Amino acid sequence: MRSLKMMLLLVWMTALSGCGYNTLQSTDEQINGSWSEVLNQYQRRADLVPNLVRTVQGYAKHEKDVLLQVTEARARVGSMQMTPELANDPAALARFQAEQGKLGSALSRLLVVAENYPQLKADAGFRDLQAQLEGTENRIAVARNRYIKAVQDYNLTVRSFPSNLTAMALGYKVKPNFSVENEKAISAAPTVDFGSSPAPAASAAY
């Protein structure tokens, strides 16, 4: 009797393996790991913002509008619940992507403004922060691409026969993914006109 149960268990496990169970497990774990790295790199960028704002503010105090945009964008990102569950909610993921895109755009604007201040550009602290930011943006791009690929592999398994039968039986569903083209549009750095109207008096500091 015991040997019969073991044989049935072996047959059942083999059937699951042949129907994509193991692939579902491995691709789901790849998503979890990739998402953690995405959050880690976005947090790394957010952590650089306060020091970057303070450094620029020391040389370009009257650029209050740009500094305020960066501070507010960083605050909105910081107020979001960056949890593993966020990646499974299409609306929440879209909001997360939009806010991260706006922060990236604000940071790009800040760096463009910095080009107008030779002393700021020569500051060793600023150069170090700029290098860290550039490196972080590269790591974000790599982490995002890995996450996008992991979700694509998982979703393909969920949709494909016969693994889709296993997915339905076990409750695995298609996951939302980043929209790369949309974020590129959001993150596009605008043209900075230094002859524009005066900046607002309000400012924010970290």
CSV table of C-alpha atoms in Angstrom, one decimal:
chain,number,residue,atom,x,y,z
A,1,MET,CA,0.0,0.0,0.0
A,2,ARG,CA,2.8,2.4,0.9
A,3,SER,CA,4.7,1.6,-2.3
A,4,LEU,CA,1.5,2.3,-4.3
A,5,LYS,CA,1.1,5.7,-2.6
A,6,MET,CA,4.7,6.5,-3.4
A,7,MET,CA,4.2,5.5,-7.0
A,8,LEU,CA,1.1,7.6,-7.3
A,9,LEU,CA,2.9,10.5,-5.8
A,10,LEU,CA,5.8,10.1,-8.2
A,11,VAL,CA,3.4,9.9,-11.2
A,12,TRP,CA,1.6,13.1,-9.9
A,13,MET,CA,4.9,15.0,-9.5
A,14,THR,CA,6.0,13.9,-13.0
A,15,ALA,CA,2.7,15.1,-14.5
A,16,LEU,CA,3.1,18.4,-12.8
A,17,SER,CA,6.6,18.8,-14.0
A,18,GLY,CA,5.5,18.0,-17.6
A,19,CYS,CA,2.6,20.6,-17.3
A,20,GLY,CA,4.8,23.5,-16.5
A,21,TYR,CA,4.6,23.4,-12.7
A,22,ASN,CA,8.4,23.7,-12.2
A,23,THR,CA,8.6,26.5,-14.8
A,24,LEU,CA,5.9,28.4,-13.1
A,25,GLN,CA,7.7,28.1,-9.8
A,26,SER,CA,11.1,29.2,-11.2
A,27,THR,CA,9.8,32.1,-13.2
A,28,ASP,CA,7.7,33.3,-10.3
A,29,GLU,CA,10.9,33.3,-8.1
A,30,GLN,CA,12.8,35.2,-10.8
A,31,ILE,CA,10.1,37.9,-10.8
A,32,ASN,CA,10.3,38.2,-7.0
A,33,GLY,CA,14.1,38.5,-7.1
A,34,SER,CA,14.1,40.9,-10.1
A,35,TRP,CA,11.4,43.1,-8.5
A,36,SER,CA,13.4,43.4,-5.3
A,37,GLU,CA,16.4,44.6,-7.3
A,38,VAL,CA,14.2,47.2,-9.1
A,39,LEU,CA,13.0,48.6,-5.7
A,40,ASN,CA,16.5,48.6,-4.4
A,41,GLN,CA,17.9,50.6,-7.3
A,42,TYR,CA,15.0,53.1,-7.2
A,43,GLN,CA,15.5,53.5,-3.5
A,44,ARG,CA,19.2,54.1,-4.1
A,45,ARG,CA,18.3,57.0,-6.5
A,46,ALA,CA,15.8,58.5,-4.0
A,47,ASP,CA,18.5,58.4,-1.3
A,48,LEU,CA,20.8,60.5,-3.4
A,49,VAL,CA,18.2,63.3,-3.9
A,50,PRO,CA,18.5,65.1,-0.6
A,51,ASN,CA,22.3,65.6,-0.8
A,52,LEU,CA,22.1,66.5,-4.5
A,53,VAL,CA,19.4,69.1,-3.8
A,54,ARG,CA,21.4,70.6,-0.9
A,55,THR,CA,24.6,70.8,-3.0
A,56,VAL,CA,22.9,72.5,-6.0
A,57,GLN,CA,21.0,74.8,-3.6
A,58,GLY,CA,24.4,76.0,-2.2
A,59,TYR,CA,25.4,77.4,-5.6
A,60,ALA,CA,22.0,78.1,-7.2
A,61,LYS,CA,19.7,79.3,-4.5
A,62,HIS,CA,17.4,81.2,-6.9
A,63,GLU,CA,16.7,78.0,-8.9
A,64,LYS,CA,13.8,77.3,-6.5
A,65,ASP,CA,11.3,76.0,-9.0
A,66,VAL,CA,13.6,73.2,-10.2
A,67,LEU,CA,14.7,72.4,-6.7
A,68,LEU,CA,11.1,72.3,-5.5
A,69,GLN,CA,10.1,70.0,-8.4
A,70,VAL,CA,12.8,67.5,-7.5
A,71,THR,CA,11.9,67.7,-3.8
A,72,GLU,CA,8.2,67.2,-4.4
A,73,ALA,CA,8.8,64.3,-6.9
A,74,ARG,CA,11.0,62.6,-4.4
A,75,ALA,CA,8.4,63.1,-1.6
A,76,ARG,CA,5.7,61.5,-3.8
A,77,VAL,CA,7.9,58.5,-4.6
A,78,GLY,CA,8.7,58.1,-0.9
A,79,SER,CA,5.0,58.1,0.1
A,80,MET,CA,4.3,55.1,-2.1
A,81,GLN,CA,4.1,51.6,-0.5
A,82,MET,CA,7.0,49.9,-2.4
A,83,THR,CA,6.1,46.3,-1.5
A,84,PRO,CA,6.2,43.0,-3.5
A,85,GLU,CA,2.4,43.2,-3.7
A,86,LEU,CA,2.6,46.4,-5.7
A,87,ALA,CA,3.9,44.6,-8.7
A,88,ASN,CA,0.8,42.5,-8.9
A,89,ASP,CA,-1.6,45.4,-9.1
A,90,PRO,CA,-1.7,46.9,-12.6
A,91,ALA,CA,-3.1,50.3,-11.4
A,92,ALA,CA,-0.5,50.6,-8.6
A,93,LEU,CA,2.3,49.6,-10.9
A,94,ALA,CA,1.3,52.2,-13.4
A,95,ARG,CA,1.2,54.9,-10.6
A,96,PHE,CA,4.6,53.7,-9.4
A,97,GLN,CA,6.1,53.9,-12.9
A,98,ALA,CA,4.6,57.4,-13.5
A,99,GLU,CA,6.0,58.8,-10.2
A,100,GLN,CA,9.4,57.3,-10.8
A,101,GLY,CA,9.3,58.7,-14.3
A,102,LYS,CA,8.5,62.2,-13.0
A,103,LEU,CA,11.4,62.0,-10.5
A,104,GLY,CA,13.7,61.0,-13.3
A,105,SER,CA,12.5,63.9,-15.3
A,106,ALA,CA,13.0,66.4,-12.4
A,107,LEU,CA,16.5,65.1,-11.8
A,108,SER,CA,17.3,65.5,-15.5
A,109,ARG,CA,16.1,69.1,-15.3
A,110,LEU,CA,18.2,69.7,-12.3
A,111,LEU,CA,21.4,68.5,-14.0
A,112,VAL,CA,20.6,70.7,-17.0
A,113,VAL,CA,20.3,73.7,-14.7
A,114,ALA,CA,23.7,72.8,-13.1
A,115,GLU,CA,25.4,73.2,-16.4
A,116,ASN,CA,24.8,76.9,-16.1
A,117,TYR,CA,27.0,77.1,-12.9
A,118,PRO,CA,30.7,76.5,-13.5
A,119,GLN,CA,31.5,76.6,-9.8
A,120,LEU,CA,28.9,74.0,-9.1
A,121,LYS,CA,30.1,71.7,-11.9
A,122,ALA,CA,33.7,72.1,-10.4
A,123,ASP,CA,32.5,71.1,-6.9
A,124,ALA,CA,34.0,67.6,-6.1
A,125,GLY,CA,30.9,66.7,-4.0
A,126,PHE,CA,28.6,67.5,-6.9
A,127,ARG,CA,30.7,65.6,-9.4
A,128,ASP,CA,30.6,62.6,-7.0
A,129,LEU,CA,26.8,62.8,-6.6
A,130,GLN,CA,26.4,63.2,-10.4
A,131,ALA,CA,28.5,60.1,-11.0
A,132,GLN,CA,26.6,58.1,-8.4
A,133,LEU,CA,23.3,59.2,-10.0
A,134,GLU,CA,24.5,58.2,-13.5
A,135,GLY,CA,25.6,54.8,-12.2
A,136,THR,CA,22.3,54.3,-10.4
A,137,GLU,CA,20.3,55.2,-13.5
A,138,ASN,CA,22.3,52.5,-15.4
A,139,ARG,CA,21.6,50.0,-12.7
A,140,ILE,CA,17.9,50.9,-12.7
A,141,ALA,CA,17.8,50.3,-16.5
A,142,VAL,CA,19.5,46.9,-16.1
A,143,ALA,CA,17.2,45.9,-13.2
A,144,ARG,CA,14.1,47.0,-15.0
A,145,ASN,CA,15.1,45.1,-18.1
A,146,ARG,CA,15.7,41.9,-16.1
A,147,TYR,CA,12.3,42.3,-14.4
A,148,ILE,CA,10.5,42.9,-17.7
A,149,LYS,CA,12.1,39.7,-19.2
A,150,ALA,CA,11.2,37.7,-16.0
A,151,VAL,CA,7.6,38.8,-16.3
A,152,GLN,CA,7.5,38.1,-20.0
A,153,ASP,CA,8.8,34.5,-19.4
A,154,TYR,CA,6.3,33.9,-16.6
A,155,ASN,CA,3.4,35.3,-18.6
A,156,LEU,CA,4.3,33.2,-21.6
A,157,THR,CA,4.2,30.1,-19.3
A,158,VAL,CA,0.8,31.1,-17.8
A,159,ARG,CA,-0.7,31.5,-21.3
A,160,SER,CA,0.9,28.6,-23.1
A,161,PHE,CA,-0.6,25.1,-23.4
A,162,PRO,CA,-0.4,22.8,-21.4
A,163,SER,CA,1.2,24.9,-18.6
A,164,ASN,CA,-1.8,27.2,-18.7
A,165,LEU,CA,-3.9,24.3,-17.4
A,166,THR,CA,-1.6,24.0,-14.4
A,167,ALA,CA,-1.6,27.8,-13.9
A,168,MET,CA,-5.4,27.9,-13.8
A,169,ALA,CA,-5.6,24.9,-11.4
A,170,LEU,CA,-3.1,26.5,-9.0
A,171,GLY,CA,-4.3,30.1,-9.3
A,172,TYR,CA,-1.3,31.6,-11.3
A,173,LYS,CA,-2.4,34.6,-13.3
A,174,VAL,CA,-0.8,36.9,-15.8
A,175,LYS,CA,1.2,39.7,-14.1
A,176,PRO,CA,1.3,43.4,-15.2
A,177,ASN,CA,4.6,44.7,-16.5
A,178,PHE,CA,6.5,48.0,-17.0
A,179,SER,CA,5.7,50.0,-20.1
A,180,VAL,CA,9.1,51.1,-21.2
A,181,GLU,CA,8.0,53.5,-24.0
A,182,ASN,CA,5.6,55.3,-21.6
A,183,GLU,CA,8.3,55.9,-19.0
A,184,LYS,CA,10.7,57.1,-21.7
A,185,ALA,CA,8.1,59.8,-22.6
A,186,ILE,CA,7.5,60.7,-18.9
A,187,SER,CA,11.2,60.9,-18.2
A,188,ALA,CA,12.2,63.1,-21.2
A,189,ALA,CA,14.1,66.1,-20.0
A,190,PRO,CA,12.5,69.4,-21.0
A,191,THR,CA,14.3,72.3,-22.5
A,192,VAL,CA,15.4,74.7,-19.8
A,193,ASP,CA,14.9,78.4,-20.7
A,194,PHE,CA,17.0,80.6,-18.3
A,195,GLY,CA,15.2,83.7,-19.6
A,196,SER,CA,11.8,82.5,-18.3
A,197,SER,CA,9.7,84.1,-15.6
A,198,PRO,CA,11.1,84.3,-12.1
A,199,ALA,CA,10.9,81.2,-9.9
A,200,PRO,CA,8.3,81.0,-7.2
A,201,ALA,CA,9.3,82.1,-3.7
A,202,ALA,CA,8.4,78.8,-2.1
A,203,SER,CA,11.1,76.2,-1.6
A,204,ALA,CA,11.5,72.9,0.2
A,205,ALA,CA,14.5,71.4,1.9
A,206,TYR,CA,15.5,68.0,3.2
